[in-house]
Short mmCIF file of N, CA and C in Angstrom, two decimals:
data_model
loop_
_atom_site.label_atom_id
_atom_site.label_comp_id
_atom_site.label_asym_id
_atom_site.label_seq_id
_atom_site.Cartn_x
_atom_site.Cartn_y
_atom_site.Cartn_z
N MET A 813 6.93 204.34 99.28
CA MET A 813 6.55 203.13 98.00
C MET A 813 7.72 202.65 97.79
N GLU A 814 8.95 203.08 97.87
CA GLU A 814 10.11 202.51 97.75
C GLU A 814 10.31 201.08 98.86
N PHE A 815 9.55 200.92 100.22
CA PHE A 815 9.83 200.37 100.91
C PHE A 815 8.68 199.22 100.60
N ILE A 816 7.81 199.79 100.13
CA ILE A 816 6.92 198.46 99.56
C ILE A 816 7.71 197.65 98.21
N VAL A 817 8.39 198.37 97.52
CA VAL A 817 9.10 197.48 96.32
C VAL A 817 10.02 196.64 97.32
N ILE A 818 10.55 197.27 98.06
CA ILE A 818 12.03 196.50 98.56
C ILE A 818 11.21 195.20 99.45
N GLY A 819 10.04 195.45 100.21
CA GLY A 819 9.50 194.33 100.81
C GLY A 819 9.17 193.36 99.86
N ILE A 820 8.52 193.81 98.94
CA ILE A 820 8.02 192.89 97.47
C ILE A 820 9.40 192.13 97.26
N GLY A 821 10.43 192.88 97.03
CA GLY A 821 11.37 192.26 96.54
C GLY A 821 12.34 191.11 97.79
N ILE A 822 12.12 191.41 98.93
CA ILE A 822 12.65 190.46 99.68
C ILE A 822 11.35 189.38 99.88
N VAL A 823 10.51 189.38 99.85
CA VAL A 823 9.23 188.23 99.75
C VAL A 823 9.82 187.39 98.70
N LEU A 824 9.79 188.06 97.44
CA LEU A 824 10.15 187.29 96.01
C LEU A 824 11.28 186.60 96.39
N LEU A 825 12.49 187.10 97.14
CA LEU A 825 13.66 186.64 97.06
C LEU A 825 13.47 185.49 98.24
N CYS A 826 13.01 185.45 98.83
CA CYS A 826 12.55 184.36 99.93
C CYS A 826 11.91 183.32 99.62
N LEU A 827 10.73 183.68 98.53
CA LEU A 827 9.97 182.71 98.04
C LEU A 827 10.95 181.87 97.13
N ILE A 828 11.65 182.37 96.27
CA ILE A 828 12.46 181.77 95.75
C ILE A 828 13.06 180.78 96.08
N GLY A 829 13.87 181.47 97.22
CA GLY A 829 14.88 180.44 97.77
C GLY A 829 14.11 179.52 98.92
N GLY A 830 13.06 179.64 99.17
CA GLY A 830 12.08 178.52 99.55
C GLY A 830 11.96 177.30 98.62
N ILE A 831 11.60 177.97 97.39
CA ILE A 831 11.43 176.91 96.07
C ILE A 831 12.46 176.25 95.87
N CYS A 832 13.83 176.96 95.89
CA CYS A 832 15.01 175.94 95.56
C CYS A 832 15.30 175.19 96.58
N MET A 833 15.18 175.79 97.84
CA MET A 833 15.59 174.79 99.02
C MET A 833 14.67 173.30 98.83
N TYR A 834 13.27 173.68 98.47
CA TYR A 834 12.51 172.41 98.28
C TYR A 834 12.91 171.64 97.19
N GLY A 835 12.95 172.32 95.80
CA GLY A 835 13.31 171.75 94.37
C GLY A 835 14.37 170.86 94.44
N CYS A 836 15.57 171.50 95.31
CA CYS A 836 17.05 170.78 95.11
C CYS A 836 17.06 169.15 95.43
N PRO A 837 16.64 169.00 96.66
CA PRO A 837 16.29 167.65 96.81
C PRO A 837 15.47 166.91 96.08
N GLN A 838 14.51 167.12 95.53
CA GLN A 838 13.44 166.78 94.97
C GLN A 838 14.34 166.38 93.35
N TYR A 839 14.61 167.32 92.85
CA TYR A 839 15.62 167.33 91.78
C TYR A 839 16.62 166.20 91.73
N ASP A 840 17.50 165.66 93.00
CA ASP A 840 18.31 164.93 93.20
C ASP A 840 17.40 163.63 93.50
N ILE A 841 16.74 163.42 93.83
CA ILE A 841 15.97 161.98 94.04
C ILE A 841 15.43 161.60 92.63
N TYR A 842 14.96 162.97 91.76
CA TYR A 842 14.43 162.41 90.05
C TYR A 842 15.74 161.99 89.50
N SER A 843 16.64 162.66 89.57
CA SER A 843 17.80 162.54 88.69
C SER A 843 18.47 161.40 89.19
N GLN A 844 18.47 160.59 90.42
CA GLN A 844 18.98 159.34 90.74
C GLN A 844 18.05 158.21 90.28
N ARG A 845 16.81 158.17 90.41
CA ARG A 845 15.76 157.41 89.90
C ARG A 845 15.62 157.53 88.29
N MET A 846 16.17 158.32 87.59
CA MET A 846 16.44 158.18 86.19
C MET A 846 17.85 157.47 85.79
N ALA A 847 18.60 157.72 86.44
CA ALA A 847 19.97 157.25 86.54
C ALA A 847 19.96 155.75 86.86
N GLY A 848 19.19 155.38 87.95
CA GLY A 848 18.72 153.95 88.34
C GLY A 848 18.14 153.15 87.17
N GLN A 849 17.18 153.81 86.55
CA GLN A 849 16.20 153.31 85.58
C GLN A 849 17.53 152.79 84.22
N ALA A 850 18.17 154.00 84.23
CA ALA A 850 19.13 153.81 83.08
C ALA A 850 19.95 152.54 83.34
N VAL A 851 20.55 152.36 84.15
CA VAL A 851 21.52 151.05 84.51
C VAL A 851 20.57 149.91 84.55
N LEU A 852 19.44 150.16 84.94
CA LEU A 852 18.45 148.98 85.04
C LEU A 852 18.14 148.25 83.38
N ALA A 853 17.97 149.52 82.39
CA ALA A 853 17.54 149.41 81.10
C ALA A 853 18.95 148.87 80.50
N HIS A 854 20.01 149.06 80.94
CA HIS A 854 21.35 148.75 80.13
C HIS A 854 21.52 147.11 80.66
N ALA A 855 21.18 146.86 81.88
CA ALA A 855 21.48 145.43 82.37
C ALA A 855 20.53 144.82 81.78
N GLN A 856 19.40 145.18 81.39
CA GLN A 856 18.15 144.28 80.83
C GLN A 856 18.85 144.09 79.20
N SER A 857 19.46 145.00 78.92
CA SER A 857 19.72 144.87 77.56
C SER A 857 20.87 144.09 77.36
N SER A 858 22.10 144.26 78.08
CA SER A 858 22.99 143.28 78.08
C SER A 858 22.71 141.67 78.52
N ARG A 859 21.93 141.75 79.30
CA ARG A 859 21.22 140.15 79.65
C ARG A 859 20.46 139.53 78.35
N GLU A 860 19.72 140.28 77.46
CA GLU A 860 19.19 140.07 76.30
C GLU A 860 20.16 139.74 75.16
N VAL A 861 21.11 140.15 75.32
CA VAL A 861 22.34 140.06 74.23
C VAL A 861 23.15 138.56 74.50
N ALA A 862 23.44 138.71 76.08
CA ALA A 862 23.99 137.50 76.11
C ALA A 862 23.13 136.03 75.93
N VAL A 863 21.88 136.62 75.87
CA VAL A 863 21.01 135.13 75.92
C VAL A 863 20.58 135.07 74.56
N ALA A 864 20.78 135.82 73.83
CA ALA A 864 20.80 135.87 72.32
C ALA A 864 21.91 135.20 71.72
N GLU A 865 23.15 135.51 72.04
CA GLU A 865 24.38 134.77 71.88
C GLU A 865 24.31 133.64 72.37
N ALA A 866 24.08 133.36 73.49
CA ALA A 866 23.93 131.87 74.04
C ALA A 866 23.31 130.83 72.75
N LYS A 867 22.09 131.38 72.71
CA LYS A 867 20.77 130.79 71.91
C LYS A 867 21.69 130.34 70.28
N ALA A 868 22.33 131.32 69.71
CA ALA A 868 23.14 131.28 68.51
C ALA A 868 24.19 130.25 68.32
N LYS A 869 24.70 130.11 69.68
CA LYS A 869 25.55 129.23 69.79
C LYS A 869 25.17 127.83 69.67
N MET A 870 24.01 127.55 70.52
CA MET A 870 23.50 126.41 70.75
C MET A 870 23.18 125.93 69.28
N GLU A 871 22.25 126.81 68.54
CA GLU A 871 21.80 126.15 67.23
C GLU A 871 22.99 126.14 66.40
N SER A 872 23.90 126.60 66.21
CA SER A 872 25.08 126.57 65.39
C SER A 872 25.85 125.42 65.93
N ALA A 873 25.66 124.79 67.35
CA ALA A 873 26.42 123.40 67.77
C ALA A 873 25.27 122.57 66.81
N ASP A 874 24.10 122.67 67.46
CA ASP A 874 23.38 121.44 66.90
C ASP A 874 23.38 121.61 65.47
N LEU A 875 23.57 122.47 64.68
CA LEU A 875 23.51 122.17 63.48
C LEU A 875 24.96 121.61 62.63
N LEU A 876 25.83 122.03 63.37
CA LEU A 876 27.12 121.48 63.27
C LEU A 876 27.24 119.93 63.47
N ALA A 877 26.58 119.52 64.68
CA ALA A 877 26.43 118.03 64.84
C ALA A 877 25.34 117.11 63.96
N GLN A 878 24.54 118.00 63.56
CA GLN A 878 23.61 117.30 62.59
C GLN A 878 24.72 116.94 61.21
N ALA A 879 25.18 118.29 60.83
CA ALA A 879 26.15 118.03 59.44
C ALA A 879 27.01 117.01 59.42
N GLU A 880 27.48 116.70 60.83
CA GLU A 880 28.70 115.59 61.36
C GLU A 880 27.77 114.36 60.97
N ILE A 881 26.89 114.28 61.43
CA ILE A 881 25.99 112.85 61.39
C ILE A 881 25.81 112.39 60.13
N LYS A 882 25.43 113.64 59.50
CA LYS A 882 24.86 113.38 57.83
C LYS A 882 26.02 112.90 56.97
N ARG A 883 27.25 113.50 57.52
CA ARG A 883 28.85 113.44 57.01
C ARG A 883 29.00 112.03 57.14
N ALA A 884 29.05 111.45 58.39
CA ALA A 884 29.58 110.03 58.91
C ALA A 884 28.49 109.01 58.29
N LYS A 885 27.29 109.43 58.32
CA LYS A 885 26.20 108.17 57.26
C LYS A 885 26.66 108.29 55.96
N GLY A 886 27.12 108.85 55.29
CA GLY A 886 27.45 108.92 54.01
C GLY A 886 29.08 108.39 53.90
N VAL A 887 29.59 108.36 54.82
CA VAL A 887 30.59 107.67 54.63
C VAL A 887 30.38 106.28 55.09
N ALA A 888 29.80 106.12 56.03
CA ALA A 888 29.49 104.59 56.07
C ALA A 888 28.61 103.89 55.13
N THR A 889 27.93 104.47 54.02
CA THR A 889 27.04 104.25 52.85
C THR A 889 28.02 104.05 51.92
N ALA A 890 29.07 104.96 51.84
CA ALA A 890 30.08 104.90 50.82
C ALA A 890 30.80 103.44 51.19
N ASN A 891 31.37 103.03 52.48
CA ASN A 891 32.11 102.16 52.68
C ASN A 891 31.51 100.77 52.62
N LYS A 892 29.74 100.82 52.75
CA LYS A 892 29.29 99.75 52.85
C LYS A 892 29.31 99.35 51.11
N ILE A 893 28.87 100.42 50.14
CA ILE A 893 28.76 99.99 48.84
C ILE A 893 30.43 99.49 48.46
N ILE A 894 31.20 100.14 48.90
CA ILE A 894 32.67 99.91 48.48
C ILE A 894 33.08 98.14 48.65
N GLY A 895 32.43 98.07 49.96
CA GLY A 895 32.78 96.66 50.67
C GLY A 895 32.21 95.49 49.85
N GLU A 896 30.63 95.95 49.61
CA GLU A 896 30.19 95.26 48.71
C GLU A 896 30.29 94.52 47.21
N SER A 897 30.99 95.60 46.81
CA SER A 897 31.45 95.77 45.45
C SER A 897 32.70 94.76 45.72
N LEU A 898 33.47 94.80 46.38
CA LEU A 898 34.66 93.99 46.47
C LEU A 898 34.45 92.68 46.59
N LYS A 899 32.95 92.18 47.15
CA LYS A 899 32.93 91.03 47.43
C LYS A 899 33.14 90.05 46.33
N GLY A 900 33.48 89.06 46.48
CA GLY A 900 33.76 87.85 45.33
C GLY A 900 34.16 88.71 43.99
N ASN A 901 35.23 89.61 44.41
CA ASN A 901 35.89 90.53 43.39
C ASN A 901 37.47 89.98 43.23
N GLU A 902 37.98 88.89 43.71
CA GLU A 902 39.31 88.90 43.74
C GLU A 902 40.11 89.03 42.79
N ALA A 903 39.57 88.75 41.69
CA ALA A 903 40.71 89.39 40.29
C ALA A 903 40.64 90.63 40.09
N TYR A 904 40.08 91.51 40.55
CA TYR A 904 40.13 93.08 40.84
C TYR A 904 41.14 93.36 41.94
N LEU A 905 40.75 92.78 42.98
CA LEU A 905 41.47 93.18 44.18
C LEU A 905 43.04 92.74 43.72
N ARG A 906 43.31 91.55 43.13
CA ARG A 906 44.76 90.95 42.71
C ARG A 906 45.56 92.10 41.53
N TYR A 907 44.35 92.67 40.54
CA TYR A 907 44.98 93.65 39.77
C TYR A 907 45.43 94.98 40.73
N LEU A 908 44.47 95.21 41.60
CA LEU A 908 44.89 96.43 42.32
C LEU A 908 46.29 96.27 42.96
N TRP A 909 46.32 95.13 43.43
CA TRP A 909 47.71 94.87 44.53
C TRP A 909 48.90 94.87 43.33
N VAL A 910 48.64 94.18 42.26
CA VAL A 910 49.94 94.43 41.36
C VAL A 910 50.09 95.44 40.83
N ASN A 911 49.09 96.66 40.62
CA ASN A 911 49.47 97.75 40.36
C ASN A 911 50.11 98.50 41.30
N ASN A 912 49.78 98.48 42.23
CA ASN A 912 50.27 98.96 43.60
C ASN A 912 51.95 98.75 43.76
N LEU A 913 52.27 97.13 43.53
CA LEU A 913 53.58 96.99 43.60
C LEU A 913 54.49 97.66 42.76
N ALA A 914 54.08 98.02 41.74
CA ALA A 914 54.71 98.56 40.53
C ALA A 914 55.25 100.19 41.22
N GLU A 915 54.53 100.73 42.17
CA GLU A 915 54.66 102.14 42.65
C GLU A 915 55.86 101.92 43.83
N THR A 916 55.96 100.86 44.32
CA THR A 916 56.89 100.51 45.63
C THR A 916 58.04 100.38 45.09
N LYS A 917 59.11 101.30 45.84
CA LYS A 917 60.33 101.14 45.54
C LYS A 917 61.21 100.75 46.71
N ASP A 918 62.02 99.78 46.75
CA ASP A 918 62.85 99.56 47.89
C ASP A 918 62.01 99.14 49.23
N GLU A 919 60.96 98.92 49.16
CA GLU A 919 60.03 98.78 50.44
C GLU A 919 59.71 97.19 50.59
N VAL A 920 59.60 97.07 51.73
CA VAL A 920 59.24 95.74 52.10
C VAL A 920 58.01 95.45 52.08
N ILE A 921 57.24 94.33 51.41
CA ILE A 921 55.96 93.93 51.42
C ILE A 921 55.69 92.66 52.18
N TYR A 922 54.76 92.81 52.93
CA TYR A 922 54.43 91.46 53.76
C TYR A 922 53.19 90.89 52.97
N VAL A 923 53.41 89.81 52.58
CA VAL A 923 52.33 89.06 51.66
C VAL A 923 51.76 87.87 52.47
N PRO A 924 50.25 88.28 52.83
CA PRO A 924 49.67 87.13 53.63
C PRO A 924 49.81 85.69 53.20
N THR A 925 49.72 84.76 54.17
CA THR A 925 49.78 83.28 53.68
C THR A 925 48.32 82.81 53.60
N GLU A 926 47.92 81.67 54.00
CA GLU A 926 47.05 81.16 53.74
C GLU A 926 46.17 81.44 55.09
N THR A 927 47.18 81.19 56.03
CA THR A 927 46.45 81.78 57.34
C THR A 927 46.23 82.67 57.92
N GLY A 928 46.56 83.74 56.87
CA GLY A 928 46.45 85.13 57.11
C GLY A 928 47.67 85.75 58.11
N LEU A 929 48.67 85.12 58.27
CA LEU A 929 49.99 85.51 58.69
C LEU A 929 50.69 86.03 57.72
N PRO A 930 51.46 87.15 57.85
CA PRO A 930 52.56 87.46 56.82
C PRO A 930 53.99 86.70 57.36
N ILE A 931 54.95 86.52 56.04
CA ILE A 931 55.96 85.78 56.10
C ILE A 931 56.88 86.80 56.25
N LEU A 932 57.76 86.73 57.56
CA LEU A 932 58.62 88.02 57.80
C LEU A 932 59.94 87.50 57.41
N GLU A 933 60.72 88.34 56.76
CA GLU A 933 62.02 88.29 56.45
C GLU A 933 63.00 89.00 57.23
N ALA A 934 63.16 88.84 58.53
CA ALA A 934 63.93 89.51 59.30
C ALA A 934 65.55 89.44 58.94
N ASN A 935 66.32 88.34 58.60
CA ASN A 935 67.29 88.08 58.30
C ASN A 935 67.58 88.96 56.66
N ARG A 936 66.48 88.86 55.75
CA ARG A 936 66.77 89.74 54.73
C ARG A 936 67.20 91.29 54.69
N MET A 937 66.16 91.66 55.79
CA MET A 937 66.78 93.04 56.10
C MET A 937 68.00 93.14 56.70
N ASN A 938 68.61 92.33 57.37
CA ASN A 938 69.90 92.62 57.95
C ASN A 938 71.29 92.55 56.94
N HIS A 939 70.77 91.25 55.86
CA HIS A 939 71.52 91.31 54.77
C HIS A 939 71.80 92.54 53.54
N LEU A 940 70.30 93.23 53.84
CA LEU A 940 70.45 94.65 52.76
C LEU A 940 71.32 95.64 53.70
N ASN A 941 71.44 95.74 54.66
CA ASN A 941 71.71 96.67 55.90
C ASN A 941 73.43 96.63 55.49
N ARG A 942 73.80 95.32 55.53
CA ARG A 942 75.33 95.04 55.37
C ARG A 942 75.53 95.44 54.16
N GLU A 943 75.05 95.13 53.03
CA GLU A 943 75.53 95.50 51.96
C GLU A 943 75.51 96.78 51.51
N SER A 944 74.67 97.69 52.10
CA SER A 944 74.87 99.17 51.87
C SER A 944 76.09 100.09 52.65
N LYS A 945 76.53 99.27 53.64
CA LYS A 945 77.55 99.72 54.46
C LYS A 945 78.67 99.91 53.85
#
């Protein structure tokens, strides 16, 4: 009887060894497949994040461009309003000019003539430089 138990033990040991010899390579294949799927899932996730970031940057650039266009239209409208209000308003422009003259100190101011050219006083500046020395 002892031989039968030893024989059954050896058979079981061989059977377990055979299952391990078959199962180990199969497990390696399974683990490599799972690792590959994990790498693929990570790559797809990274790609989706990159695409989402690029779309967000594109939308942000579009919105900034629209805001800049609206600001430029506002400036253009304001300039048009100011330009229209100053037409035919020589007295007000002269008043602003006189008020701004009061704020200038020791500055050269060029006054346009009828032809639109300023009167240049180069000699006057040389005279002022000689006096200050």
